[in-house]
Coordinates of C-alpha atoms in Angstrom, one line a residue:
X1042 CA 2.0 -2.7 -22.6
X1043 CA 0.0 -5.9 -22.5
X1044 CA 1.7 -6.9 -19.2
X1045 CA 0.9 -3.5 -17.7
X1046 CA -2.8 -4.0 -18.6
X1047 CA -2.8 -7.5 -17.2
X1048 CA -1.3 -6.3 -13.9
X1049 CA -3.9 -3.5 -13.7
X1050 CA -6.7 -6.0 -14.4
X1051 CA -5.3 -8.3 -11.7
X1052 CA -5.2 -5.4 -9.2
X1053 CA -8.8 -4.4 -9.9
X1054 CA -9.9 -8.1 -9.6
X1055 CA -8.0 -8.4 -6.3
X1056 CA -9.6 -5.2 -4.9
X1057 CA -13.1 -6.2 -6.1
X1058 CA -12.9 -9.7 -4.5
X1059 CA -11.7 -8.2 -1.2
X1060 CA -14.5 -5.7 -1.1
X1061 CA -17.1 -8.4 -1.9
X1062 CA -16.0 -10.6 1.0
X1063 CA -15.8 -7.7 3.4
X1064 CA -19.3 -6.5 2.4
X1065 CA -20.7 -10.1 2.7
X1066 CA -19.1 -10.6 6.1
X1067 CA -20.4 -7.2 7.4
X1068 CA -23.9 -8.0 6.0
X1069 CA -24.2 -11.4 7.7
X1070 CA -22.8 -9.8 10.9
X1071 CA -25.5 -7.1 10.8
X1072 CA -28.2 -9.8 10.2
X1073 CA -27.0 -11.6 13.3
X1074 CA -27.4 -8.4 15.3
X1075 CA -30.9 -7.8 13.8
X1076 CA -32.0 -11.2 14.9
X1077 CA -30.7 -10.7 18.4
X1078 CA -32.0 -7.2 19.0
X1079 CA -33.5 -5.3 16.0
X1080 CA -33.8 -2.0 18.0
X1081 CA -30.1 -1.8 18.9
X1082 CA -28.7 -3.5 15.8
X1083 CA -27.9 -0.4 13.8
X1084 CA -26.4 1.5 16.7
X1085 CA -24.2 -1.5 17.5
X1086 CA -23.3 -2.0 13.9
X1087 CA -22.3 1.6 13.5
X1088 CA -20.2 1.4 16.6
X1089 CA -18.3 -1.5 15.0
X1090 CA -17.7 0.5 11.8
X1091 CA -16.8 3.8 13.4
X1092 CA -15.3 3.3 16.9
X1093 CA -11.7 2.9 15.7
X1094 CA -11.7 6.3 14.0
X1095 CA -13.5 8.4 16.7
X1096 CA -10.3 9.6 18.4
X1097 CA -6.5 9.4 17.6
X1098 CA -6.2 7.2 20.8
X1099 CA -8.5 4.7 19.2
X1100 CA -6.5 4.7 16.0
X1101 CA -3.4 4.0 18.1
X1102 CA -5.2 1.1 19.8
X1103 CA -6.1 -0.3 16.4
X1104 CA -2.4 -0.2 15.4
X1105 CA -1.4 -1.7 18.7
X1106 CA -3.7 -4.7 18.4
X1107 CA -2.9 -5.0 14.7
X1108 CA 0.8 -5.6 15.3
X1109 CA 0.8 -9.3 16.3
X1110 CA -1.8 -10.4 13.7
X1111 CA 0.1 -8.6 10.9
X1112 CA 3.1 -10.8 11.8
X1113 CA 1.1 -14.0 12.1
X1114 CA -0.5 -13.1 8.8
X1115 CA 2.9 -12.6 7.3
X1116 CA 4.0 -16.0 8.7
X1117 CA 1.1 -17.7 6.9
X1118 CA 1.7 -15.6 3.8
X1119 CA 5.4 -16.6 3.5
X1120 CA 4.5 -20.3 3.8
X1121 CA 1.7 -20.0 1.2
X1122 CA 4.0 -18.2 -1.3
X1123 CA 6.5 -21.0 -1.0
X1124 CA 4.0 -23.8 -1.5
X1125 CA 3.4 -24.6 2.2
X1126 CA 0.5 -24.0 4.7
X1127 CA 1.6 -22.9 8.1
X1128 CA -1.2 -23.8 10.5
X1129 CA 1.4 -23.8 13.3
X1130 CA 1.7 -20.0 13.7
X1131 CA -0.2 -20.2 17.0
X1132 CA 2.4 -22.5 18.6
X1133 CA 5.3 -20.5 17.1
X1134 CA 3.6 -17.3 18.4
X1135 CA 3.3 -18.8 21.9
X1136 CA 6.9 -19.9 22.1
X1137 CA 8.1 -16.5 20.9
X1138 CA 6.0 -14.8 23.4
X1139 CA 7.2 -16.9 26.3
X1140 CA 10.9 -16.5 25.4
X1141 CA 10.4 -12.7 25.2
X1142 CA 8.7 -12.6 28.6
X1143 CA 11.3 -14.9 30.2
X1144 CA 14.3 -12.8 28.9
X1145 CA 12.5 -9.6 30.0
X1146 CA 11.7 -10.9 33.5
X1147 CA 14.9 -12.8 34.2
X1148 CA 17.2 -10.3 32.5
X1149 CA 15.9 -7.5 34.7
X1150 CA 17.5 -8.9 37.8
X1151 CA 20.7 -10.6 38.9
X1152 CA 20.9 -14.1 37.4
X1153 CA 22.2 -16.5 40.0
X1154 CA 24.4 -19.0 38.3
X1155 CA 23.7 -22.7 38.9
X1156 CA 26.1 -24.7 41.2
X1157 CA 27.4 -26.9 38.4
X1158 CA 29.3 -24.0 36.8
X1159 CA 30.5 -22.4 40.1
X1160 CA 34.0 -23.5 39.2
X1161 CA 34.1 -20.6 36.7
X1162 CA 34.0 -18.2 39.6
X1163 CA 30.7 -16.7 38.3
X1164 CA 28.2 -16.5 41.1
X1165 CA 25.7 -14.1 39.4
X1166 CA 25.3 -12.1 36.2
X1167 CA 24.2 -8.5 36.6
X1168 CA 20.9 -7.3 35.1
X1169 CA 21.0 -6.8 31.3
X1170 CA 20.7 -3.1 30.2
X1171 CA 17.1 -2.4 29.0
X1172 CA 17.9 -1.6 25.3
X1173 CA 19.9 -4.8 25.0
X1174 CA 17.3 -6.8 26.9
X1175 CA 14.6 -5.6 24.5
X1176 CA 16.7 -6.6 21.5
X1177 CA 17.6 -10.0 23.1
X1178 CA 13.9 -10.6 23.8
X1179 CA 13.0 -10.1 20.1
X1180 CA 15.9 -12.1 18.8
X1181 CA 15.2 -14.9 21.3
X1182 CA 11.6 -15.0 20.3
X1183 CA 12.5 -15.2 16.6
X1184 CA 14.9 -18.1 17.3
X1185 CA 12.3 -19.9 19.4
X1186 CA 9.7 -19.5 16.7
X1187 CA 12.2 -20.6 14.0
X1188 CA 13.2 -23.8 15.9
X1189 CA 9.5 -24.7 16.5
X1190 CA 8.7 -24.0 12.9
X1191 CA 11.6 -26.3 11.8
X1192 CA 9.9 -29.4 13.2
X1193 CA 7.1 -29.6 10.6
X1194 CA 9.6 -28.3 8.0
X1195 CA 12.0 -31.2 8.7
X1196 CA 9.1 -33.8 8.7
X1197 CA 7.8 -32.4 5.4
X1198 CA 11.2 -32.3 3.8
X1199 CA 12.7 -35.7 4.8
X1200 CA 9.6 -37.8 5.7
X1201 CA 7.0 -36.2 3.4
X1202 CA 4.6 -35.7 6.3
X1203 CA 2.1 -33.0 5.4
X1204 CA 2.9 -29.8 7.2
X1205 CA -0.8 -29.1 8.1
X1206 CA -1.0 -32.2 10.2
X1207 CA 2.4 -31.7 11.9
X1208 CA 1.9 -28.0 12.5
X1209 CA -1.5 -28.7 14.2
X1210 CA 0.2 -31.2 16.4
X1211 CA 3.0 -28.9 17.3
X1212 CA 0.5 -26.2 18.2
X1213 CA -0.9 -28.4 21.0
X1214 CA 2.5 -29.7 22.1
X1215 CA 3.5 -26.1 22.4
X1216 CA 0.4 -25.3 24.4
X1217 CA 1.0 -27.9 27.1
X1218 CA 4.8 -27.6 27.1
X1219 CA 4.8 -23.9 27.6
X1220 CA 2.2 -24.3 30.4
X1221 CA 4.5 -26.7 32.1
X1222 CA 7.5 -24.5 31.7
X1223 CA 5.7 -21.4 33.0
X1224 CA 4.6 -23.3 36.1
X1225 CA 8.2 -24.3 36.8
X1226 CA 9.9 -21.0 36.0
X1227 CA 8.4 -17.5 36.0
X1228 CA 4.9 -18.2 37.3
X1229 CA 3.0 -15.6 39.4
X1230 CA 0.9 -17.9 41.5
X1231 CA -2.1 -15.6 42.4
X1232 CA -3.2 -14.8 38.8
X1233 CA -1.7 -18.1 37.5
X1234 CA 0.2 -16.3 34.8
X1235 CA 3.8 -15.4 34.0
X1236 CA 5.3 -12.7 36.1
X1237 CA 4.7 -9.2 34.6
X1238 CA 7.3 -7.7 32.4
X1239 CA 9.3 -4.8 34.1
X1240 CA 8.4 -1.5 32.5
X1241 CA 11.9 -1.1 30.9
X1242 CA 11.5 -4.5 29.2
X1243 CA 8.6 -3.1 27.1
X1244 CA 9.0 -1.7 23.6
X1245 CA 9.7 2.1 23.5
X1246 CA 7.0 4.4 22.2
X1247 CA 9.4 6.7 20.4
X1248 CA 7.0 9.7 20.8
X1249 CA 4.0 7.9 19.3
X1250 CA 2.0 8.6 22.5
X1251 CA 2.0 12.3 21.6
X1252 CA 0.3 11.5 18.3
X1253 CA -2.2 8.9 19.3
X1254 CA -4.0 10.5 22.3
X1255 CA -7.3 12.1 23.2
X1256 CA -8.1 15.0 25.6
X1257 CA -9.2 14.0 29.1
X1258 CA -9.9 16.8 31.5
X1259 CA -6.9 19.0 31.8
X1260 CA -4.6 16.4 30.3
X1261 CA -4.6 13.6 27.7
X1262 CA -5.3 9.8 27.6
X1263 CA -2.7 8.1 25.4
X1264 CA -2.6 4.9 23.5
X1265 CA 0.0 2.2 24.3
X1266 CA 1.0 2.0 20.6
X1267 CA 4.7 1.6 20.3
X1268 CA 7.4 0.9 17.7
X1269 CA 6.0 -2.6 17.4
X1270 CA 3.8 -1.5 14.5
X1271 CA 6.8 0.0 12.8
X1272 CA 8.7 -3.3 13.2
X1273 CA 5.8 -5.2 11.8
X1274 CA 5.6 -2.9 8.7
X1275 CA 9.4 -3.2 8.2
X1276 CA 9.2 -7.0 8.4
X1277 CA 6.3 -7.0 5.8
X1278 CA 8.4 -4.9 3.4
X1279 CA 11.4 -7.1 4.0
X1280 CA 9.3 -10.2 3.3
X1281 CA 8.1 -8.6 0.1
X1282 CA 11.6 -7.8 -1.0
X1283 CA 12.9 -11.3 -0.2
X1284 CA 10.1 -13.0 -2.1
X1285 CA 10.1 -10.8 -5.1
X1286 CA 13.5 -9.2 -5.5
X1287 CA 16.0 -11.9 -4.3
X1288 CA 17.5 -15.1 -5.7
X1289 CA 16.8 -16.7 -2.3
X1290 CA 13.1 -15.8 -2.6
X1291 CA 12.9 -17.1 -6.2
X1292 CA 14.3 -20.4 -5.1
X1293 CA 11.8 -20.7 -2.2
X1294 CA 8.9 -19.9 -4.5
X1295 CA 10.2 -22.2 -7.2
X1296 CA 10.1 -25.1 -4.8
X1297 CA 6.6 -24.2 -3.9
X1298 CA 5.3 -23.8 -7.5
X1299 CA 7.0 -26.9 -9.0
X1300 CA 9.3 -29.1 -6.9
X1301 CA 10.3 -31.2 -9.9
X1302 CA 11.3 -28.2 -12.0
X1303 CA 13.2 -26.7 -9.0
X1304 CA 15.0 -30.0 -8.5
X1305 CA 15.9 -30.1 -12.2
X1306 CA 17.3 -26.6 -11.9
X1307 CA 19.6 -27.7 -9.1
X1308 CA 17.7 -26.2 -6.2
X1309 CA 17.8 -28.1 -2.9
X1310 CA 14.1 -28.4 -2.3
X1311 CA 14.4 -30.1 1.1
X1312 CA 16.7 -27.5 2.5
X1313 CA 14.4 -24.7 1.2
X1314 CA 11.3 -26.3 2.8
X1315 CA 13.0 -26.3 6.2
X1316 CA 14.3 -22.7 5.6
X1317 CA 10.8 -21.5 4.7
X1318 CA 9.2 -23.0 7.8
X1319 CA 11.9 -21.6 10.0
X1320 CA 11.4 -18.1 8.6
X1321 CA 7.6 -18.5 9.1
X1322 CA 8.2 -19.6 12.7
X1323 CA 10.6 -16.7 13.3
X1324 CA 8.1 -14.1 12.0
X1325 CA 5.3 -15.6 14.2
X1326 CA 7.7 -15.7 17.2
X1327 CA 8.4 -12.0 16.8
X1328 CA 4.7 -11.4 16.7
X1329 CA 4.4 -13.2 20.1
X1330 CA 7.2 -11.0 21.5
X1331 CA 5.7 -7.8 20.4
X1332 CA 2.3 -8.9 21.6
X1333 CA 3.5 -9.1 25.2
X1334 CA 6.0 -6.3 25.1
X1335 CA 3.4 -3.7 24.4
X1336 CA 3.3 -1.9 27.7
X1337 CA -0.2 -2.9 28.7
X1338 CA 0.9 -5.3 31.4
X1339 CA -0.3 -8.4 29.4
X1340 CA 0.9 -11.7 30.8
X1341 CA 0.9 -15.2 29.4
X1342 CA -1.5 -17.6 31.2
X1343 CA 0.0 -20.7 32.8
X1344 CA -3.2 -22.7 31.9
X1345 CA -3.0 -24.6 28.6
X1346 CA -4.3 -22.2 25.9
X1347 CA -3.5 -21.1 22.4
X1348 CA -3.6 -17.4 21.5
X1349 CA -6.2 -16.5 18.9
X1350 CA -3.7 -14.3 17.0
X1351 CA -2.1 -17.4 15.5
X1352 CA -5.4 -18.5 13.9
X1353 CA -6.6 -14.9 13.0
X1354 CA -3.4 -14.6 11.0
X1355 CA -4.8 -17.1 8.5
X1356 CA -7.7 -14.9 7.7
X1357 CA -5.5 -11.8 7.7
X1358 CA -3.2 -13.5 5.2
X1359 CA -6.0 -14.4 2.8
X1360 CA -7.8 -11.1 3.2
X1361 CA -4.5 -9.5 2.2
X1362 CA -4.5 -11.9 -0.9
X1363 CA -1.2 -13.4 0.5
X1364 CA 0.6 -10.2 -0.4
X1365 CA 3.0 -9.0 2.3
X1366 CA 2.0 -5.4 1.8
X1367 CA -1.7 -6.3 1.6
X1368 CA -1.3 -8.1 4.9
X1369 CA -0.5 -4.8 6.6
X1370 CA -3.8 -3.3 5.6
X1371 CA -5.9 -6.5 6.2
X1372 CA -4.3 -6.8 9.7
X1373 CA -5.3 -3.2 10.5
X1374 CA -8.8 -3.8 9.2
X1375 CA -9.3 -6.9 11.2
X1376 CA -8.0 -5.1 14.3
X1377 CA -10.3 -2.2 13.6
X1378 CA -13.3 -4.6 13.6
X1379 CA -12.3 -6.2 16.8
X1380 CA -11.9 -2.9 18.6
X1381 CA -15.3 -1.7 17.5
X1382 CA -16.9 -5.1 18.2
X1383 CA -15.7 -5.1 21.8
X1384 CA -17.6 -1.9 22.4
X1385 CA -21.2 -3.1 21.6
X1386 CA -21.8 -5.0 24.9
X1387 CA -23.3 -1.8 26.5
X1388 CA -26.1 -2.0 23.9
X1389 CA -27.3 -5.2 25.4
X1390 CA -25.4 -7.7 23.3
X1391 CA -23.6 -10.5 25.1
X1392 CA -19.9 -11.1 24.8
X1393 CA -20.6 -14.4 23.0
X1394 CA -22.8 -12.7 20.4
X1395 CA -20.1 -10.1 19.9
X1396 CA -17.6 -12.9 19.2
X1397 CA -20.0 -14.6 16.8
X1398 CA -20.5 -11.4 14.8
X1399 CA -16.7 -10.7 14.6
X1400 CA -16.0 -14.4 13.8
X1401 CA -18.6 -14.4 11.0
X1402 CA -16.9 -11.3 9.4
X1403 CA -13.4 -12.8 9.8
X1404 CA -14.7 -16.2 8.5
X1405 CA -15.9 -14.5 5.3
X1406 CA -12.6 -12.8 4.8
X1407 CA -10.9 -16.2 4.5
X1408 CA -12.8 -16.8 1.3
X1409 CA -11.3 -13.9 -0.6
X1410 CA -9.1 -16.1 -2.8
X1411 CA -12.0 -18.3 -3.7
X1412 CA -14.1 -15.3 -4.7
X1413 CA -11.2 -13.9 -6.7
X1414 CA -10.8 -17.2 -8.6
X1415 CA -14.5 -17.4 -9.4
X1416 CA -14.8 -13.8 -10.5
X1417 CA -11.7 -14.2 -12.7
X1418 CA -13.2 -17.3 -14.3
X1419 CA -16.5 -15.5 -15.0
X1420 CA -14.8 -12.5 -16.5
X1421 CA -12.4 -14.6 -18.7
X1422 CA -15.3 -16.9 -19.8
X1423 CA -17.3 -13.9 -21.0
X1424 CA -14.3 -12.5 -23.0
X1425 CA -13.9 -15.9 -24.7

């Protein structure tokens, strides 16, 4: 009975701390709008709060943009639960995205075999069937992210180099390396991006377009939401089960909570550190794949750049209180804010100001664990 009450109190405390940081972030964002233009501030602020729910198409667009940040949030969450801090989600996300695009583009056409293996008699490989190509793109993205995540994991496990430092470094190595690879493989010169994915290399919608749409004249305007959001939710549930219902998850968390105790219990902490970072990388890599396979024609730039989704995932993870299920809702909420915030420019607010407002709100979201800790101390101190 006591355990049930403690869990209930912890749940209430978590919800309260989340609401406090959200309200604080929204308040500061509204103040920024007031300072910029007091006459249009309320209209713009209401647009941020309401736009995502105005039509079912908007709801679909929220879910579409939430998909990659849910996965980067899960990547950060998994690392945090195992005693690590994965700042390298941006690089892992980028590698996953590139590999998915490469397989989608190259696999849609005949693959000319290089001369050095001509002795096999293979001159070309026929195009890969679309369903298999989609699966290979996601699996390839997961492997690419896992391999890139293994680098800081190995350095942490066997050389005791802090993963924050190495994952930041691997982010920038990934940024320049991917730029170089794109320019030498699947570049589209005119826009200076990767070649566009063929339509049959994108994720299927599975009928979601008939749910998330809005009337337009005699027809409908549909959202590009696809099964990516279902994959993200499934991965979140899988991560929750692994961490809380399996021996493997217990070992990973044990290494994170107390390495000495884990070692005494016979757990190979070095191996588990590497495993944890590889899983984090795989999740972020899948996020990169789903981000570019969303049917919107999005391409990866050949200029050195890191996608914002990798860093937004940090705020999503903490706003979700590093709970895999909570990350689903925090990812949708953050996506909701971005969608509404992108629609306030017509009220006279510059794009830079829009980004400031959204950044302030997201920045405050990252303090949720700090707020929860302080509120908990205050409550327990009063009881004592």
